[in-house]
XYZ file of C-alpha atoms in Angstrom:
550
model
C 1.150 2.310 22.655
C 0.486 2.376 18.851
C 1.347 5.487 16.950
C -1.727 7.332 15.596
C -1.213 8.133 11.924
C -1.379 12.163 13.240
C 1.461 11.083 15.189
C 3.552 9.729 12.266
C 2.724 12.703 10.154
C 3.961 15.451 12.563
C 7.062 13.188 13.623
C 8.120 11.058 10.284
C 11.567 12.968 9.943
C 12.069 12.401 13.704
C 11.981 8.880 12.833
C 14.696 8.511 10.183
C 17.101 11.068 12.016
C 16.287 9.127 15.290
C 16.918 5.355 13.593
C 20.225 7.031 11.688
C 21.922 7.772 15.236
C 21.874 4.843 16.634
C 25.038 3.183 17.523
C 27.476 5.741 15.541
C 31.439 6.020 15.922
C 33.408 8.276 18.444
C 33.877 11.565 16.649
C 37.398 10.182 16.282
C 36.551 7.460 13.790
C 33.894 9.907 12.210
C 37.117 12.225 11.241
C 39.407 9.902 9.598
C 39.034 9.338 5.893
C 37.395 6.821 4.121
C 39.759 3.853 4.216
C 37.622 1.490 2.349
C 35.434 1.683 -1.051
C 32.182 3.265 -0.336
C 30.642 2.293 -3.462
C 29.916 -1.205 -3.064
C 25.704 -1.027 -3.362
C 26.534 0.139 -7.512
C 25.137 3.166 -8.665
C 21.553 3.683 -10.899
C 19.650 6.203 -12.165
C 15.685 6.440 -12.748
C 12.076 8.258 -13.807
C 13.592 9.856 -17.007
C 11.929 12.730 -18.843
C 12.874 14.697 -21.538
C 15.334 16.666 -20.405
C 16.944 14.783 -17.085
C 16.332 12.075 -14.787
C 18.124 10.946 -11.407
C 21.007 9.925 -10.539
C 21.332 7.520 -7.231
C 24.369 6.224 -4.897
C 24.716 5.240 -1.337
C 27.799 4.921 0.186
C 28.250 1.753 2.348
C 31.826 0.632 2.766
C 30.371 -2.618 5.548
C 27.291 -2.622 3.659
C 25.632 -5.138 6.067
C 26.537 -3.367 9.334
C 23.490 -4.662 11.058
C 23.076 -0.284 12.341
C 22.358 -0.218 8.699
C 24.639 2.805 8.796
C 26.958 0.912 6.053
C 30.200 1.380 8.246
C 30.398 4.761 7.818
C 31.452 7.524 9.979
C 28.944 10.099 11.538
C 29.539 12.918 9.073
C 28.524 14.357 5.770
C 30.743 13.291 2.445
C 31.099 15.001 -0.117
C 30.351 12.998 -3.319
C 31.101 14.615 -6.802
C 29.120 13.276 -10.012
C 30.107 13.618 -13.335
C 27.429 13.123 -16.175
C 29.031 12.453 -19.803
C 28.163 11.967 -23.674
C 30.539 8.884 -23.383
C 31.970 5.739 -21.029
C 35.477 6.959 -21.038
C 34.177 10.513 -19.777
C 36.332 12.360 -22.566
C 32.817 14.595 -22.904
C 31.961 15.640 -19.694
C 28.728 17.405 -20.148
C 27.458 17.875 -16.403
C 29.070 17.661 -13.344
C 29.145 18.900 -9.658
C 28.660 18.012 -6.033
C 26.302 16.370 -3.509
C 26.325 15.935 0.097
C 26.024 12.345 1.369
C 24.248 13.010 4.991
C 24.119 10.466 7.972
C 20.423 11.335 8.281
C 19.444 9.680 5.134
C 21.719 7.192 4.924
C 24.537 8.540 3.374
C 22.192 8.216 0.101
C 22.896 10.893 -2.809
C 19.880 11.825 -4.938
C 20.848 14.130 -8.287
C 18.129 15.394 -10.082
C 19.331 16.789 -12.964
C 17.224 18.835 -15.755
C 18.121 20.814 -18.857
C 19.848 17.763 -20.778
C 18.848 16.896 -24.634
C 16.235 14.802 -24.790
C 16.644 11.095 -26.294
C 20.076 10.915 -25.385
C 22.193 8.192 -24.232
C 24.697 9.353 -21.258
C 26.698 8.059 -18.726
C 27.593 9.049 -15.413
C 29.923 8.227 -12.016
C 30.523 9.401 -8.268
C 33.899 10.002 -6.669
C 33.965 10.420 -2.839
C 37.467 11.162 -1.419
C 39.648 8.791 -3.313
C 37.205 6.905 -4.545
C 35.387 6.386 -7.440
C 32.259 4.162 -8.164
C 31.025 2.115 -11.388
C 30.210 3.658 -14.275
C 26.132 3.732 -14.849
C 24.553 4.198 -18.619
C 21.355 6.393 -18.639
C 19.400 8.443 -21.053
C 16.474 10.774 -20.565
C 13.433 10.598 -22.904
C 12.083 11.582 -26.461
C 10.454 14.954 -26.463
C 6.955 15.260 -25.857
C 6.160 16.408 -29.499
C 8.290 13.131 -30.514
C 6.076 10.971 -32.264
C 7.574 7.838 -34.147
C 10.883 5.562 -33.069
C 10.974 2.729 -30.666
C 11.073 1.622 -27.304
C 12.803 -1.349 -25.827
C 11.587 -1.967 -22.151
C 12.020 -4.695 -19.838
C 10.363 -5.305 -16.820
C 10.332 -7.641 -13.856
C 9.241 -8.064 -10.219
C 9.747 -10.195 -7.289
C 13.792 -10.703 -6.174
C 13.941 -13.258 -3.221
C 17.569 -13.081 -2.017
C 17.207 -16.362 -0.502
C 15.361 -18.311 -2.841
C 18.337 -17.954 -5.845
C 20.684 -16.221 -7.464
C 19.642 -13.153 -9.178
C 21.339 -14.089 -12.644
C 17.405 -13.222 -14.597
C 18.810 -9.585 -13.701
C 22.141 -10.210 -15.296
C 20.439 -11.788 -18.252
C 18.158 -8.787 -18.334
C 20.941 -6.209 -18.683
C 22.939 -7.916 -21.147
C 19.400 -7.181 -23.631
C 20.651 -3.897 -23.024
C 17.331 -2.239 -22.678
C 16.362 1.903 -22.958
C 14.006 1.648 -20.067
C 13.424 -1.111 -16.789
C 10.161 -1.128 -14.811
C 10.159 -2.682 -11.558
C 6.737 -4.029 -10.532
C 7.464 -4.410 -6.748
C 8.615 -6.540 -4.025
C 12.465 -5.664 -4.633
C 13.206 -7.581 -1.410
C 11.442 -9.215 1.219
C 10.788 -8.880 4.447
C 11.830 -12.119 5.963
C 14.008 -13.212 8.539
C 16.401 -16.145 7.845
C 14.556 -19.718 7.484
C 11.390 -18.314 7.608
C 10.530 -18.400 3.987
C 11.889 -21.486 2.236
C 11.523 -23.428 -1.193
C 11.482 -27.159 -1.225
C 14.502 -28.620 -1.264
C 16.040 -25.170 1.223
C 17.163 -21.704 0.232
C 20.615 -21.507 -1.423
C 21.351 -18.194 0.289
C 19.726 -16.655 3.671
C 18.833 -12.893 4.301
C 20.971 -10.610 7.236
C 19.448 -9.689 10.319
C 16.066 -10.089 11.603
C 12.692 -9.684 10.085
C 12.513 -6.042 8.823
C 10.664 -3.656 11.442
C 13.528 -0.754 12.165
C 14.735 1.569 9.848
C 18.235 0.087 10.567
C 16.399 -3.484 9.554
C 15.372 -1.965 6.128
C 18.587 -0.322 5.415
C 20.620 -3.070 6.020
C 18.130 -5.143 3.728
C 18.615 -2.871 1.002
C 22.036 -3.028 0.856
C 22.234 -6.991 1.326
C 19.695 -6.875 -2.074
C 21.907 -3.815 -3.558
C 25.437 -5.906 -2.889
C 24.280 -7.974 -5.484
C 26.936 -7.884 -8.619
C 23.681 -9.175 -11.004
C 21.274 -6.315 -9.175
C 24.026 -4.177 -9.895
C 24.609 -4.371 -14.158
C 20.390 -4.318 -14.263
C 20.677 -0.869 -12.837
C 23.960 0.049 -14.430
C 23.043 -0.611 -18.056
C 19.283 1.680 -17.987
C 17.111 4.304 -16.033
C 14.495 2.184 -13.673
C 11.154 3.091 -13.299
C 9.876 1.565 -9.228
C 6.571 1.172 -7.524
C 6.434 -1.294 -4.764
C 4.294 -3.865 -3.509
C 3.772 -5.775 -0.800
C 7.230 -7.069 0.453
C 9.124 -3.544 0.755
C 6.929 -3.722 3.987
C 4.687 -6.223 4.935
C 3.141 -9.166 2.966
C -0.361 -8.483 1.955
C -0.534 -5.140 3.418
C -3.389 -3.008 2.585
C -2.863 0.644 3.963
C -2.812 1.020 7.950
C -3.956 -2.661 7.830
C -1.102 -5.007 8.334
C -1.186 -8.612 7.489
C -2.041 -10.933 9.966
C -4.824 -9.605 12.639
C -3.938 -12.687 14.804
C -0.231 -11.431 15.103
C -0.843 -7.968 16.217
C 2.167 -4.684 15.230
C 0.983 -2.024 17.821
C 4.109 0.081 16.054
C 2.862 -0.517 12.513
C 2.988 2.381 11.444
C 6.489 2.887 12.728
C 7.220 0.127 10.698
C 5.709 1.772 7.750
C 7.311 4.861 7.892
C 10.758 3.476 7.965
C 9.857 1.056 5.166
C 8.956 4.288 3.190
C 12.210 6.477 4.323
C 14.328 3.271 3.598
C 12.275 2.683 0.347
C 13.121 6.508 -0.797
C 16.366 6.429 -0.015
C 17.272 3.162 -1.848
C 16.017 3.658 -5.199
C 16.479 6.414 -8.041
C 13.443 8.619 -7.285
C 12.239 12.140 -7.615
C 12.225 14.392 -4.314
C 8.364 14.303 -5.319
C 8.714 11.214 -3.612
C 10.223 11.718 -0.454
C 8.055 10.208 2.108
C 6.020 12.325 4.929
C 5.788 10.113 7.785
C 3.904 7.174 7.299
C 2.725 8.627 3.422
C 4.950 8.691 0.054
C 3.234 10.114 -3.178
C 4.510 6.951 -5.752
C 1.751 6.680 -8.611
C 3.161 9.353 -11.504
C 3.171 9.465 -14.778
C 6.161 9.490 -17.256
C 5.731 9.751 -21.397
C 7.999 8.611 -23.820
C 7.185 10.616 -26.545
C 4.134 10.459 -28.490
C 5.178 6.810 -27.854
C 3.794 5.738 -25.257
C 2.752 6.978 -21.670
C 3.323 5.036 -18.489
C 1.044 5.508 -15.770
C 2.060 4.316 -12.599
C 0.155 2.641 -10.016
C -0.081 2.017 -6.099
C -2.178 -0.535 -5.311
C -0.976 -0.519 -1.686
C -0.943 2.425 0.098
C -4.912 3.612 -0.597
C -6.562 0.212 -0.808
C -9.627 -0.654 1.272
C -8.214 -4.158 3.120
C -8.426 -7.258 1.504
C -12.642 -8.339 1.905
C -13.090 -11.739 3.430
C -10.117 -12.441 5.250
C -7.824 -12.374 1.850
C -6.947 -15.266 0.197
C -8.607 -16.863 -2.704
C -12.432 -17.675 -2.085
C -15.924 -17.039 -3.011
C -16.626 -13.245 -2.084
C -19.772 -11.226 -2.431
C -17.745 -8.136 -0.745
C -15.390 -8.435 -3.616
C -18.534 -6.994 -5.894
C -18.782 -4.174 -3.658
C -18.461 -0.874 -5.573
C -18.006 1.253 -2.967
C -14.210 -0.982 -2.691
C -11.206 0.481 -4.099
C -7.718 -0.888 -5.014
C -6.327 2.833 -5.930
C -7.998 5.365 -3.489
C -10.332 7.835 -5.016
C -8.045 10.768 -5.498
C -5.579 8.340 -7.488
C -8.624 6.568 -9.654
C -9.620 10.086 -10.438
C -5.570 10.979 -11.432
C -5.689 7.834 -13.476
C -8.841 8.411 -15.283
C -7.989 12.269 -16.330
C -4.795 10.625 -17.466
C -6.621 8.637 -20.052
C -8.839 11.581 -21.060
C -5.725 14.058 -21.528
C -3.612 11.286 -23.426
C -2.164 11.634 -27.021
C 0.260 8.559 -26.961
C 0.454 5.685 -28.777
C 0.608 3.060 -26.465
C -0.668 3.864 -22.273
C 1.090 1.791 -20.537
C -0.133 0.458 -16.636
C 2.494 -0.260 -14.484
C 1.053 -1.895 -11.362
C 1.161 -4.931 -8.783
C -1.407 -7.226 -8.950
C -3.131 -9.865 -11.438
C -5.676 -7.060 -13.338
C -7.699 -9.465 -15.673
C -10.377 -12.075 -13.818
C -8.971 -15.011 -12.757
C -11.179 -17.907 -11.460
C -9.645 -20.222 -10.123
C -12.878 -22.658 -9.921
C -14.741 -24.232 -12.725
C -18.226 -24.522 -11.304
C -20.739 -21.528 -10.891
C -19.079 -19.873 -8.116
C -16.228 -17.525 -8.410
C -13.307 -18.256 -6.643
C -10.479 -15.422 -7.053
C -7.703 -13.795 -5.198
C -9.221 -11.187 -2.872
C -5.302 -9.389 -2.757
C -5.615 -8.881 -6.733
C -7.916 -6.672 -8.752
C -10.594 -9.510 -8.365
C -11.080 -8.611 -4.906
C -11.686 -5.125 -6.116
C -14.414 -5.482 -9.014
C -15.853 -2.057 -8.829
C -12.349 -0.352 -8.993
C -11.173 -2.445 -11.939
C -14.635 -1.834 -13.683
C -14.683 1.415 -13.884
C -10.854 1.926 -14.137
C -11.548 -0.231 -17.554
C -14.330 2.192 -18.273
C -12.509 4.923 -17.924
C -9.821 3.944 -21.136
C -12.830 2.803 -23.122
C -14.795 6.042 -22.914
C -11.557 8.309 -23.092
C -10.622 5.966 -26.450
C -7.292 5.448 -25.497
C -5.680 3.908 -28.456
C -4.200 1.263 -27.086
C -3.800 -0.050 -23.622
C -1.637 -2.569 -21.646
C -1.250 -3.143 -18.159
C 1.977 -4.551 -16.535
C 1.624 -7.021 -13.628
C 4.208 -8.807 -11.052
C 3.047 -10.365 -7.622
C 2.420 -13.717 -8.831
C 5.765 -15.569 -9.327
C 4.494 -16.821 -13.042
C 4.542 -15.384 -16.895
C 1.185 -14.793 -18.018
C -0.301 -12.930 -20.833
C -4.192 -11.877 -20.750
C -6.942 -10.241 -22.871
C -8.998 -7.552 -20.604
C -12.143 -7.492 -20.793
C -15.145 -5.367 -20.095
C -17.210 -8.142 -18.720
C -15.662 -11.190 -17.967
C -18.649 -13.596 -17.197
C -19.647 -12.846 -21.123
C -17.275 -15.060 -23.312
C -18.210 -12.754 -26.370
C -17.090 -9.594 -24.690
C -15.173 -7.655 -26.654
C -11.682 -7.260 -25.650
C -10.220 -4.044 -24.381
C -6.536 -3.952 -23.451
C -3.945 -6.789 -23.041
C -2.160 -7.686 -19.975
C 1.139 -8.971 -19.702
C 2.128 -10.530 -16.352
C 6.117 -10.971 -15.535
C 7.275 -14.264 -13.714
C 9.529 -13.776 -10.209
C 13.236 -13.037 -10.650
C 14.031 -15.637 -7.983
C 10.570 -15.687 -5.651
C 9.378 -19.853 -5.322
C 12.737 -21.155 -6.376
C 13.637 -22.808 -10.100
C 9.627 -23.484 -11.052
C 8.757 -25.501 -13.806
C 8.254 -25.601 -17.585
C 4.868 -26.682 -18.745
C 2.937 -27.034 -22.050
C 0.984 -24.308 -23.179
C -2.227 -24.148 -22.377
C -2.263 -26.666 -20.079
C -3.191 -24.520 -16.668
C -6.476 -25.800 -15.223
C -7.487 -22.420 -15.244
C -8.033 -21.669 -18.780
C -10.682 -23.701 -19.982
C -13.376 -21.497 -17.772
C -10.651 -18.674 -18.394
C -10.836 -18.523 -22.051
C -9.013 -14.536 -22.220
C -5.924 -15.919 -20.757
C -3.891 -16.650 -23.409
C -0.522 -17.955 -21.524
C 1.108 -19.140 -18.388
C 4.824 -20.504 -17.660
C 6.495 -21.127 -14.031
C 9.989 -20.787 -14.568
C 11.781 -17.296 -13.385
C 12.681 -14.331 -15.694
C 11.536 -11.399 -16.885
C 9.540 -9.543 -19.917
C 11.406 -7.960 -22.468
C 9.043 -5.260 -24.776
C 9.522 -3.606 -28.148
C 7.056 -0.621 -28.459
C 6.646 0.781 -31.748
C 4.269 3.147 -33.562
C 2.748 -0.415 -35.438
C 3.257 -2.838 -32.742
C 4.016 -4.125 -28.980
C 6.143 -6.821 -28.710
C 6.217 -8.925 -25.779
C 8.756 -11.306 -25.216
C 8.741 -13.754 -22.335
C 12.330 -14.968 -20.570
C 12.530 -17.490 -18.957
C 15.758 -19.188 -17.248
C 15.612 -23.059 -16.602
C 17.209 -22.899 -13.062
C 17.972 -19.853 -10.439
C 18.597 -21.731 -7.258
C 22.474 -22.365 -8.806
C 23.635 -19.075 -10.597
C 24.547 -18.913 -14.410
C 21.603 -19.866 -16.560
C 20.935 -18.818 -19.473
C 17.711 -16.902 -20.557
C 15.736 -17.831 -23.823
C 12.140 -17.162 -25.036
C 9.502 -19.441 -23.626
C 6.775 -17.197 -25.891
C 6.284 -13.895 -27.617
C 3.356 -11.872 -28.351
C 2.053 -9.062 -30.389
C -0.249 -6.694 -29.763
C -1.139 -4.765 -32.916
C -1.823 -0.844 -32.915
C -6.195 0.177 -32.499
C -6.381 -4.286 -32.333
C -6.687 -4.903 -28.496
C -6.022 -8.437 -27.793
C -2.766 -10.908 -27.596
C -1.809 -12.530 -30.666
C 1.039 -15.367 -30.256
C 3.925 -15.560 -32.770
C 6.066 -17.700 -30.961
C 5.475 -20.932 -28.668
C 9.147 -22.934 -27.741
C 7.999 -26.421 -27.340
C 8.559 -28.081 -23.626
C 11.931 -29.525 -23.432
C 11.484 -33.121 -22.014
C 14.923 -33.328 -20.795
C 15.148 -29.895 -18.980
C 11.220 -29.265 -17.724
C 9.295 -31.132 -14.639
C 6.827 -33.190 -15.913
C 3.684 -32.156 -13.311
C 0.408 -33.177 -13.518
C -2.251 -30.623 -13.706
C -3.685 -31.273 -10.302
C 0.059 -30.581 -9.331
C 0.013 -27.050 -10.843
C -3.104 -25.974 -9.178
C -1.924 -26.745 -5.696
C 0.831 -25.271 -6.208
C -0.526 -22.548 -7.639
C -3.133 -22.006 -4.668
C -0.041 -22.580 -1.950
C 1.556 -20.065 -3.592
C -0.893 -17.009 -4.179
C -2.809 -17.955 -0.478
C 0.358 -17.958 1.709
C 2.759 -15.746 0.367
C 2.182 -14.028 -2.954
């Protein structure tokens, strides 16, 4: 029988302790010591503020132990931290200890407070003999701060099996203050379920993820990555998820497929969330309740700039008309919403009560219009905001009429770099422009991709506010500062062998009270390294790609 969400909310810690029990060692083998390194999932930190942030392990010595206990014994660890002004730990400036528990996945969380604000630090765990990587951090500027700089990268979309993650690699070697993660950290998939042309170079453990011991053993296949790894050694991440972490194209209780039927759904969904928490550097704000986990926040970086971010997931009405990209009158439905009410309202107050520089949206899904037909209908993704009119309306409203400064909203989901003026009404060519949206490509998601000239999507003649679109893999690498946003988009030429380099396909500005993209650099196609495709070959594979599995 299916769970009822009452259910889940009155039993949702029954469900991780239940799932963490399962198969453990005789109390013998729980009482020996740790024979083997723990400490092979890295460590990483996250959600800095002014004066702390969070510090993250999990200790897995057989990380893909398909319990998705790790290998380790059924007993607490102790697991000291140290936090210190430099790598060689000559300054220690913090330390103390945390209890790794069976219950949660032997998963340490430390939220520490009362540091100096914009300050670089760095930090380790030791459990028994043992001693894990060292991780770089820093917490933010002070709220008063106004002035500096920001450098921020951000990315989105890791399939294990579809390449190697070396866009991560590349990304920490920029050496960036700040990483945002835009969702779908891992997928779902079972092995040979999900491939590229031409096969997957690597295959996921285990079956599809429905069990908290699924999800935790997916995790740490993802986190066993050395590339994954130095991304969240070298900076603090900022996550929200998307579809993947559970369920593609999920839209609240809704799952994805109505003619495949999950009576335990929301089973599923709760262990997602538990696994989710307990995987990434987050806040005990965000420790889930059953099948619900609070994820939109807010974080400020000064007077800088203010991130707001989103979940377009977990409150959204289900996708109208069956999802996938079509014609939809129910997509003009005001009553729809992406966000939820309560979180539109959160979002909205957010804007009124700003004083940054720069508010930032971190979110899923493709924000601007996107019409992916030239005649008089409309044709647009009914899993983006396009499916969703009346929330992105008056969610654009809401930044006008505040007069927020400047905004930009951050977007993953689609496996492609794009870069987008917002409008207030898109149908109106001379609309003035509002915001800018900058869309980051997959880390590995639909294989190597392709280079292409600029401009040449079949999209953008009837699309005139997009202003940019490449399909190789990378990432977006940001410079905020009081007189400018920088945009720079990476791009590697090949990630189903690992090793390639990264280089700038394009870069844009966006100029302080000027909304709108501005290009200052375009690196020509490379005959010798880039696919030549026709552009009837880019839209079908664009269309395969955002209708089966964005």
């Amino acid at each position: 029988m299916a769970l009822s969400r009452r259910t889940l909310l009155l039993t949702g810690a029954a469900v991780g302790a239940a799932g963490a029990v399962t198969g453990l060692p005789s109390a013998a083998a729980a009482a020996r010591p740790l024979a083997a390194d723990p400490f092979t999932l890295g460590v990483a930190s996250g959600d800095p503020d002014p004066d702390g942030f969070v510090l993250w392990t999990r200790l897995a010595p057989t990380p893909l132990a398909e319990d998705g206990l790790g290998g380790m014994p059924n007993r607490t660890v102790p697991v000291r931290w140290e936090l210190a002004a430099d790598e060689r730990f000559r300054h220690v400036v913090r330390q103390g200890t945390a209890v790794a528990r069976p219950q949660s996945g032997h998963t340490v969380h430390v939220e520490l407070n009362g540091l100096q604000p914009g300050r670089e630090y760095f930090y380790r765990f030791h459990a028994e003999r043992h001693t894990s990587a060292v991780g770089r951090t820093r917490t933010a500027p002070a709220a008063w701060a106004s002035g500096g700089k920001l450098l921020m990268a951000f990315a989105s979309c890791s399939q294990f099996e579809h390449g190697y993650f070396t866009a991560y690699r590349r990304l920490a070697e920029e050496h960036p203050d700040l990483i945002l993660h835009l969702g779908d950290y891992q997928y779902e998939y079972t092995k040979g379920s999900y491939n590229i042309p031409g096969g997957n170079p690597r295959d996921h453990e285990g079956p599809e993820t429905v069990t908290l011991a699924n999800y935790r053993q997916r995790h740490a296949q993802y986190k066993s990555d050395p590339d994954l790894q130095a991304a969240h050694h070298v900076a603090p991440w900022v996550v929200v998820w998307d579809d993947h972490e559970l369920d593609n194209n999920w839209a609240d209780e809704v799952y994805e497929r109505p003619d495949i039927p999950q009576p335990d759904f929301l089973a599923r969904r709760a262990a997602a969330f538990q696994a989710y928490y307990e995987n990434m550097p987050l806040r005990r704000t965000s420790i889930p309740n059953g099948i619900d986990m609070q994820l939109y926040r807010r974080l400020r970086w000064g007077r800088l700039a203010t991130f707001h971010m989103l979940d377009t997931r977990q409150y959204r009405d289900d996708q109208a008309c069956g999802d996938g990209t079509k014609d939809c009158p129910a997509a003009l439905d005001p009553a729809r919403s992406i966000t939820g009410a309560e979180q539109e309202r959160w979002l909205i107050d957010g804007f009124r009560r700003s004083d940054a520089r720069w508010d930032v949206l971190g979110q899923q899904v493709f924000f601007g219009q996107r019409d992916t037909d030239a005649g008089p209908a409309r044709f647009t993704s009914m899993d983006s905001w396009d499916g969703y009119v009346g929330s992105r309306d008056r969610i654009t409203r809401g930044w006008v009429e505040a007069k927020v400064r400047n905004t930009v909203v951050l977007t993953g989901d689609v496996h492609a770099h794009w870069a987008t003026d917002l409008k207030l009404d898109y149908d109106d060519p001379t609309s003035r422009t509002v915001g800018s949206e900058l869309v980051c490509s997959s880390i590995t998601s639909g294989g190597n991709g392709a280079d292409s000239v600029t401009g040449s999507h079949p999209y953008f003649p009837h699309n005139p506010h997009l202003k940019f679109h490449n399909n190789q893999r990378g990432y977006v690498l940001t410079r905020f500062t009081e007189r400018e946003l920088r945009a720079d988009f990476k791009v590697l030429p090949h990630v189903t062998t690992a090793g390639a380099p990264a280089y700038t396909r394009a870069s844009f500005v966006v100029e302080d009270r000027v909304p709108g993209l501005h290009q200052t650099y375009d690196r020509p196609v490379d005959p010798a390294t880039a696919t030549a495709r026709s552009l009837v070959d880019q839209a079908a594979e664009t269309a395969a790609r955002e209708n089966l599995r964005p």
